Short mmCIF file of N, CA and C in Angstrom, two decimals:
data_model
loop_
_atom_site.label_atom_id
_atom_site.label_comp_id
_atom_site.label_asym_id
_atom_site.label_seq_id
_atom_site.Cartn_x
_atom_site.Cartn_y
_atom_site.Cartn_z
N UNK A 1 12.07 -16.17 -10.29
CA UNK A 1 11.05 -15.16 -10.11
C UNK A 1 11.69 -13.82 -9.78
N UNK A 2 10.92 -12.79 -9.93
CA UNK A 2 11.44 -11.44 -9.79
C UNK A 2 11.11 -10.82 -8.44
N UNK A 3 11.87 -9.77 -8.14
CA UNK A 3 11.64 -9.00 -6.91
C UNK A 3 10.67 -7.86 -7.24
N UNK A 4 9.67 -7.70 -6.39
CA UNK A 4 8.63 -6.70 -6.63
C UNK A 4 8.49 -5.79 -5.41
N UNK A 5 7.95 -4.61 -5.68
CA UNK A 5 7.69 -3.65 -4.61
C UNK A 5 6.26 -3.12 -4.78
N UNK A 6 5.56 -3.01 -3.67
CA UNK A 6 4.20 -2.46 -3.65
C UNK A 6 4.23 -1.23 -2.75
N UNK A 7 4.31 -0.04 -3.34
CA UNK A 7 4.39 1.19 -2.55
C UNK A 7 3.00 1.78 -2.26
N UNK A 8 2.93 2.48 -1.15
CA UNK A 8 1.70 3.18 -0.81
C UNK A 8 1.83 3.86 0.54
N UNK A 9 0.77 4.55 0.95
CA UNK A 9 0.80 5.21 2.26
C UNK A 9 0.23 4.29 3.34
N UNK A 10 -0.71 3.42 3.00
CA UNK A 10 -1.23 2.40 3.92
C UNK A 10 -1.62 3.00 5.27
N UNK A 11 -2.44 4.04 5.26
CA UNK A 11 -2.80 4.76 6.48
C UNK A 11 -4.30 4.74 6.75
N UNK A 12 -4.84 3.61 7.20
CA UNK A 12 -4.23 2.33 7.53
C UNK A 12 -4.31 1.35 6.36
N UNK A 13 -3.69 0.19 6.55
CA UNK A 13 -3.84 -0.89 5.58
C UNK A 13 -5.32 -1.30 5.54
N UNK A 14 -5.83 -1.54 4.35
CA UNK A 14 -7.23 -1.97 4.19
C UNK A 14 -7.25 -3.40 3.66
N UNK A 15 -8.42 -3.99 3.63
CA UNK A 15 -8.56 -5.33 3.04
C UNK A 15 -8.27 -5.29 1.54
N UNK A 16 -8.48 -4.17 0.90
CA UNK A 16 -8.12 -4.02 -0.51
C UNK A 16 -6.61 -4.08 -0.69
N UNK A 17 -5.86 -3.39 0.18
CA UNK A 17 -4.40 -3.48 0.15
C UNK A 17 -3.95 -4.92 0.38
N UNK A 18 -4.55 -5.54 1.38
CA UNK A 18 -4.16 -6.91 1.74
C UNK A 18 -4.40 -7.86 0.58
N UNK A 19 -5.50 -7.69 -0.14
CA UNK A 19 -5.79 -8.51 -1.31
C UNK A 19 -4.69 -8.36 -2.36
N UNK A 20 -4.28 -7.13 -2.63
CA UNK A 20 -3.22 -6.87 -3.62
C UNK A 20 -1.90 -7.48 -3.12
N UNK A 21 -1.58 -7.30 -1.85
CA UNK A 21 -0.35 -7.85 -1.28
C UNK A 21 -0.32 -9.37 -1.45
N UNK A 22 -1.40 -10.04 -1.09
CA UNK A 22 -1.44 -11.50 -1.19
C UNK A 22 -1.27 -11.97 -2.63
N UNK A 23 -1.93 -11.31 -3.55
CA UNK A 23 -1.83 -11.69 -4.96
C UNK A 23 -0.43 -11.41 -5.51
N UNK A 24 0.13 -10.25 -5.16
CA UNK A 24 1.47 -9.90 -5.63
C UNK A 24 2.52 -10.84 -5.03
N UNK A 25 2.35 -11.21 -3.78
CA UNK A 25 3.30 -12.12 -3.13
C UNK A 25 3.32 -13.48 -3.82
N UNK A 26 2.18 -13.90 -4.34
CA UNK A 26 2.12 -15.18 -5.03
C UNK A 26 2.78 -15.13 -6.41
N UNK A 27 3.02 -13.93 -6.92
CA UNK A 27 3.60 -13.75 -8.25
C UNK A 27 5.09 -13.42 -8.23
N UNK A 28 5.66 -13.20 -7.07
CA UNK A 28 7.06 -12.78 -7.01
C UNK A 28 7.81 -13.60 -5.96
N UNK A 29 9.11 -13.68 -6.14
CA UNK A 29 9.95 -14.39 -5.18
C UNK A 29 10.01 -13.62 -3.86
N UNK A 30 10.02 -12.30 -3.98
CA UNK A 30 10.14 -11.44 -2.81
C UNK A 30 9.31 -10.18 -3.07
N UNK A 31 8.47 -9.82 -2.12
CA UNK A 31 7.66 -8.61 -2.24
C UNK A 31 8.01 -7.67 -1.09
N UNK A 32 8.40 -6.46 -1.46
CA UNK A 32 8.63 -5.40 -0.48
C UNK A 32 7.39 -4.52 -0.47
N UNK A 33 6.78 -4.37 0.69
CA UNK A 33 5.69 -3.43 0.87
C UNK A 33 6.34 -2.16 1.41
N UNK A 34 6.27 -1.09 0.62
CA UNK A 34 7.00 0.13 0.94
C UNK A 34 6.04 1.24 1.35
N UNK A 35 6.17 1.68 2.58
CA UNK A 35 5.36 2.78 3.09
C UNK A 35 6.09 4.06 2.72
N UNK A 36 5.49 4.83 1.83
CA UNK A 36 6.12 6.04 1.31
C UNK A 36 5.68 7.28 2.06
N UNK A 37 6.61 8.18 2.23
CA UNK A 37 6.28 9.49 2.79
C UNK A 37 5.62 10.28 1.67
N UNK A 38 4.37 10.67 1.88
CA UNK A 38 3.65 11.49 0.91
C UNK A 38 3.32 12.82 1.57
N UNK A 39 4.03 13.88 1.20
CA UNK A 39 3.81 15.17 1.85
C UNK A 39 2.41 15.74 1.63
N UNK A 40 1.67 15.21 0.66
CA UNK A 40 0.31 15.69 0.40
C UNK A 40 -0.72 15.05 1.31
N UNK A 41 -0.33 14.02 2.05
CA UNK A 41 -1.27 13.32 2.94
C UNK A 41 -0.80 13.44 4.38
N UNK A 42 -1.72 13.84 5.25
CA UNK A 42 -1.43 13.88 6.68
C UNK A 42 -1.88 12.54 7.26
N UNK A 43 -0.96 11.86 7.90
CA UNK A 43 -1.25 10.52 8.39
C UNK A 43 -1.91 10.49 9.75
N UNK A 44 -2.80 9.52 9.93
CA UNK A 44 -3.38 9.24 11.24
C UNK A 44 -2.42 8.38 12.05
N UNK A 45 -1.77 7.43 11.37
CA UNK A 45 -0.84 6.51 12.01
C UNK A 45 0.59 6.92 11.68
N UNK A 46 1.49 6.71 12.64
CA UNK A 46 2.91 6.96 12.38
C UNK A 46 3.42 5.89 11.42
N UNK A 47 4.60 6.12 10.85
CA UNK A 47 5.16 5.14 9.94
C UNK A 47 5.46 3.83 10.67
N UNK A 48 5.91 3.92 11.91
CA UNK A 48 6.18 2.72 12.70
C UNK A 48 4.90 1.93 12.95
N UNK A 49 3.80 2.65 13.25
CA UNK A 49 2.52 1.97 13.47
C UNK A 49 2.04 1.29 12.19
N UNK A 50 2.15 1.98 11.05
CA UNK A 50 1.73 1.40 9.77
C UNK A 50 2.54 0.15 9.46
N UNK A 51 3.84 0.24 9.70
CA UNK A 51 4.72 -0.91 9.44
C UNK A 51 4.28 -2.11 10.28
N UNK A 52 4.03 -1.88 11.55
CA UNK A 52 3.62 -2.96 12.43
C UNK A 52 2.27 -3.55 12.00
N UNK A 53 1.33 -2.69 11.62
CA UNK A 53 0.02 -3.17 11.18
C UNK A 53 0.14 -4.05 9.93
N UNK A 54 0.99 -3.64 9.00
CA UNK A 54 1.18 -4.43 7.78
C UNK A 54 1.87 -5.74 8.12
N UNK A 55 2.91 -5.68 8.94
CA UNK A 55 3.62 -6.91 9.32
C UNK A 55 2.69 -7.90 10.00
N UNK A 56 1.86 -7.42 10.90
CA UNK A 56 0.93 -8.30 11.60
C UNK A 56 -0.14 -8.85 10.65
N UNK A 57 -0.57 -8.04 9.69
CA UNK A 57 -1.61 -8.47 8.75
C UNK A 57 -1.10 -9.44 7.69
N UNK A 58 0.23 -9.49 7.52
CA UNK A 58 0.80 -10.35 6.47
C UNK A 58 1.67 -11.47 7.04
N UNK A 59 1.51 -11.77 8.30
CA UNK A 59 2.31 -12.83 8.94
C UNK A 59 2.18 -14.17 8.22
N UNK A 60 1.07 -14.39 7.58
CA UNK A 60 0.84 -15.66 6.89
C UNK A 60 1.61 -15.77 5.58
N UNK A 61 2.29 -14.72 5.18
CA UNK A 61 3.06 -14.71 3.93
C UNK A 61 4.55 -14.73 4.28
N UNK A 62 5.29 -15.64 3.66
CA UNK A 62 6.70 -15.78 4.05
C UNK A 62 7.68 -15.05 3.14
N UNK A 63 7.21 -14.38 2.11
CA UNK A 63 8.14 -13.67 1.22
C UNK A 63 7.89 -12.16 1.20
N UNK A 64 7.48 -11.63 2.35
CA UNK A 64 7.14 -10.21 2.48
C UNK A 64 8.15 -9.50 3.38
N UNK A 65 8.50 -8.31 2.97
CA UNK A 65 9.31 -7.41 3.79
C UNK A 65 8.58 -6.07 3.80
N UNK A 66 8.51 -5.42 4.94
CA UNK A 66 7.85 -4.11 5.04
C UNK A 66 8.90 -3.08 5.41
N UNK A 67 8.95 -1.99 4.63
CA UNK A 67 9.92 -0.94 4.88
C UNK A 67 9.23 0.42 4.82
N UNK A 68 9.88 1.43 5.37
CA UNK A 68 9.44 2.83 5.24
C UNK A 68 10.56 3.58 4.52
N UNK A 69 10.18 4.44 3.57
CA UNK A 69 11.20 5.24 2.92
C UNK A 69 10.60 6.49 2.28
N UNK A 70 11.49 7.44 2.03
CA UNK A 70 11.08 8.64 1.30
C UNK A 70 12.02 8.77 0.11
N UNK A 71 11.63 9.55 -0.84
CA UNK A 71 12.44 9.75 -2.03
C UNK A 71 11.79 9.15 -3.25
N UNK A 72 12.58 9.04 -4.30
CA UNK A 72 12.05 8.53 -5.56
C UNK A 72 11.95 7.01 -5.54
N UNK A 73 10.80 6.52 -5.91
CA UNK A 73 10.58 5.07 -5.98
C UNK A 73 11.54 4.44 -6.98
N UNK A 74 11.74 5.07 -8.12
CA UNK A 74 12.64 4.51 -9.14
C UNK A 74 14.06 4.36 -8.59
N UNK A 75 14.49 5.32 -7.81
CA UNK A 75 15.84 5.25 -7.24
C UNK A 75 15.93 4.12 -6.21
N UNK A 76 14.90 3.95 -5.41
CA UNK A 76 14.89 2.84 -4.45
C UNK A 76 14.95 1.51 -5.21
N UNK A 77 14.19 1.42 -6.29
CA UNK A 77 14.19 0.20 -7.10
C UNK A 77 15.59 -0.07 -7.68
N UNK A 78 16.23 0.96 -8.17
CA UNK A 78 17.59 0.82 -8.72
C UNK A 78 18.55 0.31 -7.64
N UNK A 79 18.53 0.96 -6.49
CA UNK A 79 19.47 0.62 -5.41
C UNK A 79 19.24 -0.77 -4.84
N UNK A 80 18.01 -1.29 -4.98
CA UNK A 80 17.67 -2.57 -4.36
C UNK A 80 17.32 -3.66 -5.38
N UNK A 81 17.68 -3.42 -6.63
CA UNK A 81 17.47 -4.41 -7.70
C UNK A 81 16.02 -4.89 -7.81
N UNK A 82 15.10 -3.96 -7.66
CA UNK A 82 13.68 -4.27 -7.84
C UNK A 82 13.37 -4.25 -9.33
N UNK A 83 12.59 -5.21 -9.78
CA UNK A 83 12.28 -5.31 -11.19
C UNK A 83 10.82 -4.98 -11.52
N UNK A 84 9.97 -5.04 -10.50
CA UNK A 84 8.53 -4.85 -10.73
C UNK A 84 7.96 -3.93 -9.67
N UNK A 85 7.18 -2.96 -10.11
CA UNK A 85 6.39 -2.12 -9.21
C UNK A 85 4.94 -2.59 -9.34
N UNK A 86 4.33 -2.91 -8.23
CA UNK A 86 2.93 -3.36 -8.21
C UNK A 86 2.05 -2.18 -7.84
N UNK A 87 0.98 -1.99 -8.59
CA UNK A 87 0.00 -0.96 -8.26
C UNK A 87 -1.40 -1.55 -8.43
N UNK A 88 -2.27 -1.22 -7.52
CA UNK A 88 -3.66 -1.64 -7.61
C UNK A 88 -4.49 -0.57 -8.29
N UNK A 89 -5.43 -1.01 -9.10
CA UNK A 89 -6.34 -0.08 -9.79
C UNK A 89 -7.77 -0.37 -9.37
N UNK A 90 -8.48 0.68 -8.94
CA UNK A 90 -9.88 0.54 -8.58
C UNK A 90 -10.79 1.01 -9.69
N UNK A 91 -10.39 2.08 -10.35
CA UNK A 91 -11.27 2.71 -11.36
C UNK A 91 -10.40 3.40 -12.41
N UNK A 92 -11.04 3.85 -13.47
CA UNK A 92 -10.32 4.53 -14.54
C UNK A 92 -9.62 5.78 -14.03
N UNK A 93 -10.18 6.43 -13.03
CA UNK A 93 -9.54 7.63 -12.47
C UNK A 93 -8.19 7.27 -11.84
N UNK A 94 -8.04 6.09 -11.26
CA UNK A 94 -6.74 5.64 -10.75
C UNK A 94 -5.75 5.47 -11.90
N UNK A 95 -6.23 4.92 -12.99
CA UNK A 95 -5.36 4.61 -14.12
C UNK A 95 -4.66 5.86 -14.66
N UNK A 96 -5.39 6.95 -14.78
CA UNK A 96 -4.81 8.17 -15.34
C UNK A 96 -3.60 8.63 -14.54
N UNK A 97 -3.70 8.61 -13.24
CA UNK A 97 -2.58 8.98 -12.38
C UNK A 97 -1.48 7.93 -12.43
N UNK A 98 -1.87 6.67 -12.31
CA UNK A 98 -0.90 5.58 -12.23
C UNK A 98 -0.08 5.41 -13.51
N UNK A 99 -0.68 5.65 -14.67
CA UNK A 99 0.06 5.51 -15.91
C UNK A 99 1.16 6.58 -15.99
N UNK A 100 0.86 7.78 -15.51
CA UNK A 100 1.89 8.83 -15.47
C UNK A 100 3.05 8.42 -14.59
N UNK A 101 2.73 7.91 -13.42
CA UNK A 101 3.77 7.48 -12.49
C UNK A 101 4.58 6.32 -13.07
N UNK A 102 3.91 5.37 -13.71
CA UNK A 102 4.59 4.22 -14.31
C UNK A 102 5.56 4.68 -15.40
N UNK A 103 5.10 5.59 -16.21
CA UNK A 103 5.96 6.09 -17.29
C UNK A 103 7.15 6.88 -16.76
N UNK A 104 6.95 7.67 -15.72
CA UNK A 104 8.05 8.40 -15.12
C UNK A 104 9.05 7.45 -14.47
N UNK A 105 8.55 6.44 -13.75
CA UNK A 105 9.45 5.46 -13.14
C UNK A 105 10.26 4.72 -14.20
N UNK A 106 9.63 4.39 -15.32
CA UNK A 106 10.32 3.70 -16.42
C UNK A 106 11.40 4.62 -17.02
N UNK A 107 11.09 5.90 -17.14
CA UNK A 107 12.08 6.86 -17.66
C UNK A 107 13.28 6.95 -16.72
N UNK A 108 13.01 7.03 -15.41
CA UNK A 108 14.07 7.18 -14.41
C UNK A 108 14.88 5.91 -14.21
N UNK A 109 14.22 4.75 -14.39
CA UNK A 109 14.88 3.46 -14.19
C UNK A 109 14.31 2.46 -15.20
N UNK A 110 14.91 2.40 -16.39
CA UNK A 110 14.36 1.59 -17.48
C UNK A 110 14.23 0.09 -17.18
N UNK A 111 14.94 -0.41 -16.17
CA UNK A 111 14.88 -1.84 -15.85
C UNK A 111 13.65 -2.24 -15.05
N UNK A 112 12.84 -1.29 -14.63
CA UNK A 112 11.67 -1.61 -13.82
C UNK A 112 10.41 -1.53 -14.67
N UNK A 113 9.51 -2.46 -14.43
CA UNK A 113 8.19 -2.44 -15.07
C UNK A 113 7.13 -2.31 -14.01
N UNK A 114 6.04 -1.63 -14.35
CA UNK A 114 4.91 -1.51 -13.44
C UNK A 114 3.84 -2.50 -13.87
N UNK A 115 3.35 -3.26 -12.90
CA UNK A 115 2.28 -4.22 -13.14
C UNK A 115 1.05 -3.74 -12.39
N UNK A 116 -0.05 -3.58 -13.10
CA UNK A 116 -1.31 -3.14 -12.48
C UNK A 116 -2.17 -4.35 -12.18
N UNK A 117 -2.62 -4.44 -10.94
CA UNK A 117 -3.55 -5.48 -10.54
C UNK A 117 -4.91 -4.84 -10.30
N UNK A 118 -5.90 -5.37 -10.95
CA UNK A 118 -7.25 -4.85 -10.74
C UNK A 118 -7.73 -5.25 -9.34
N UNK A 119 -8.27 -4.31 -8.65
CA UNK A 119 -8.79 -4.55 -7.32
C UNK A 119 -9.98 -5.51 -7.38
N UNK A 120 -10.05 -6.36 -6.39
CA UNK A 120 -11.20 -7.23 -6.24
C UNK A 120 -12.44 -6.32 -6.22
N UNK A 121 -13.49 -6.64 -7.00
CA UNK A 121 -14.67 -5.76 -7.04
C UNK A 121 -15.26 -5.47 -5.65
N UNK A 122 -15.07 -6.38 -4.70
CA UNK A 122 -15.58 -6.15 -3.34
C UNK A 122 -14.94 -4.93 -2.69
N UNK A 123 -13.75 -4.55 -3.18
CA UNK A 123 -13.01 -3.44 -2.57
C UNK A 123 -12.85 -2.25 -3.51
N UNK A 124 -13.57 -2.22 -4.61
CA UNK A 124 -13.37 -1.20 -5.64
C UNK A 124 -13.61 0.23 -5.12
N UNK A 125 -14.40 0.39 -4.11
CA UNK A 125 -14.72 1.72 -3.57
C UNK A 125 -13.83 2.09 -2.39
N UNK A 126 -13.01 1.16 -1.94
CA UNK A 126 -12.32 1.28 -0.67
C UNK A 126 -11.00 2.04 -0.77
N UNK A 127 -10.78 2.94 0.17
CA UNK A 127 -9.50 3.64 0.29
C UNK A 127 -9.25 3.89 1.77
N UNK A 128 -7.99 4.07 2.11
CA UNK A 128 -7.64 4.40 3.50
C UNK A 128 -8.31 5.70 3.94
N UNK A 129 -8.34 6.67 3.04
CA UNK A 129 -8.97 7.97 3.36
C UNK A 129 -10.44 7.80 3.70
N UNK A 130 -11.14 6.99 2.91
CA UNK A 130 -12.57 6.76 3.16
C UNK A 130 -12.78 6.01 4.48
N UNK A 131 -11.94 5.03 4.75
CA UNK A 131 -12.03 4.28 6.01
C UNK A 131 -11.88 5.25 7.19
N UNK A 132 -10.86 6.12 7.14
CA UNK A 132 -10.65 7.07 8.24
C UNK A 132 -11.82 8.02 8.40
N UNK A 133 -12.35 8.50 7.29
CA UNK A 133 -13.47 9.44 7.36
C UNK A 133 -14.70 8.79 7.97
N UNK A 134 -15.03 7.60 7.51
CA UNK A 134 -16.20 6.90 8.05
C UNK A 134 -15.99 6.58 9.52
N UNK A 135 -14.79 6.12 9.88
CA UNK A 135 -14.50 5.77 11.27
C UNK A 135 -14.58 6.99 12.18
N UNK A 136 -14.10 8.14 11.71
CA UNK A 136 -14.13 9.35 12.54
C UNK A 136 -15.54 9.80 12.87
N UNK A 137 -16.50 9.41 12.02
CA UNK A 137 -17.90 9.76 12.27
C UNK A 137 -18.69 8.61 12.86
N UNK A 138 -17.96 7.58 13.33
CA UNK A 138 -18.62 6.49 14.04
C UNK A 138 -19.18 5.38 13.17
N UNK A 139 -18.88 5.39 11.87
CA UNK A 139 -19.37 4.34 10.98
C UNK A 139 -18.62 3.04 11.17
N UNK A 140 -19.25 1.96 10.79
CA UNK A 140 -18.67 0.63 10.94
C UNK A 140 -17.66 0.37 9.82
N UNK A 141 -16.40 0.13 10.20
CA UNK A 141 -15.35 -0.19 9.23
C UNK A 141 -14.64 -1.49 9.56
N UNK A 142 -15.15 -2.22 10.53
CA UNK A 142 -14.50 -3.44 10.98
C UNK A 142 -14.32 -4.49 9.91
N UNK A 143 -15.18 -4.49 8.89
CA UNK A 143 -15.05 -5.47 7.82
C UNK A 143 -14.26 -4.93 6.63
N UNK A 144 -13.69 -3.74 6.75
CA UNK A 144 -12.96 -3.11 5.65
C UNK A 144 -11.45 -3.12 5.84
N UNK A 145 -11.01 -3.44 7.06
CA UNK A 145 -9.59 -3.45 7.39
C UNK A 145 -9.27 -4.73 8.15
N UNK A 146 -7.99 -5.15 8.12
CA UNK A 146 -7.61 -6.30 8.95
C UNK A 146 -7.94 -6.03 10.42
N UNK A 147 -8.18 -7.09 11.19
CA UNK A 147 -8.59 -6.96 12.59
C UNK A 147 -7.63 -6.10 13.40
N UNK A 148 -6.33 -6.28 13.20
CA UNK A 148 -5.35 -5.50 13.96
C UNK A 148 -5.46 -4.01 13.63
N UNK A 149 -5.74 -3.67 12.40
CA UNK A 149 -5.91 -2.27 12.01
C UNK A 149 -7.19 -1.70 12.62
N UNK A 150 -8.23 -2.50 12.67
CA UNK A 150 -9.48 -2.05 13.28
C UNK A 150 -9.27 -1.73 14.76
N UNK A 151 -8.54 -2.60 15.45
CA UNK A 151 -8.26 -2.35 16.87
C UNK A 151 -7.49 -1.04 17.07
N UNK A 152 -6.52 -0.79 16.21
CA UNK A 152 -5.74 0.44 16.30
C UNK A 152 -6.59 1.67 15.95
N UNK A 153 -7.47 1.53 14.97
CA UNK A 153 -8.39 2.63 14.65
C UNK A 153 -9.25 2.97 15.86
N UNK A 154 -9.77 1.93 16.52
CA UNK A 154 -10.61 2.17 17.70
C UNK A 154 -9.83 2.90 18.78
N UNK A 155 -8.57 2.54 18.97
CA UNK A 155 -7.75 3.23 19.96
C UNK A 155 -7.48 4.68 19.59
N UNK A 156 -7.14 4.91 18.31
CA UNK A 156 -6.84 6.28 17.86
C UNK A 156 -8.07 7.17 17.93
N UNK A 157 -9.22 6.59 17.65
CA UNK A 157 -10.47 7.37 17.59
C UNK A 157 -11.37 7.03 18.76
N UNK A 158 -10.79 6.97 19.95
CA UNK A 158 -11.52 6.58 21.16
C UNK A 158 -12.90 7.21 21.23
N UNK A 159 -13.88 6.36 21.42
CA UNK A 159 -15.24 6.84 21.59
C UNK A 159 -15.99 7.15 20.31
N UNK A 160 -15.31 7.15 19.17
CA UNK A 160 -15.99 7.47 17.91
C UNK A 160 -16.42 6.24 17.14
N UNK A 161 -15.74 5.12 17.38
CA UNK A 161 -16.10 3.87 16.66
C UNK A 161 -16.89 3.00 17.61
#
């Protein structure tokens, strides 16, 4: 089996992310969940907090590694012999962006392939940004994120959830 990487900001990890992680882990010998520095997104959680939340949410999986990194994904894949990039797709609007990224990664590192996993329809509307926005205004998000992430959201947004 091949080594795969699932990159994202995971701020925070959602049940949609967890679904993709579980499915990708079942398809690969080793899955690296990579928390990427995205300068276009301001994070609610630190990278260390995100890493811990993912590790705690995926304890039931024995072939997962969680890392934080910045730089080009293709270069990380080259340096670490990654063969597959996993990306989740919720809607056609995701596809337009993701296909560009997949093609660029293939150009930069021809040995890597991107595999798109369709999001479970239950999570098709779900994003970390939406979870944070709803939580900041006191909306119920407890069923949208793993329990450990919900507890951390409540702490970060004291009195709002």
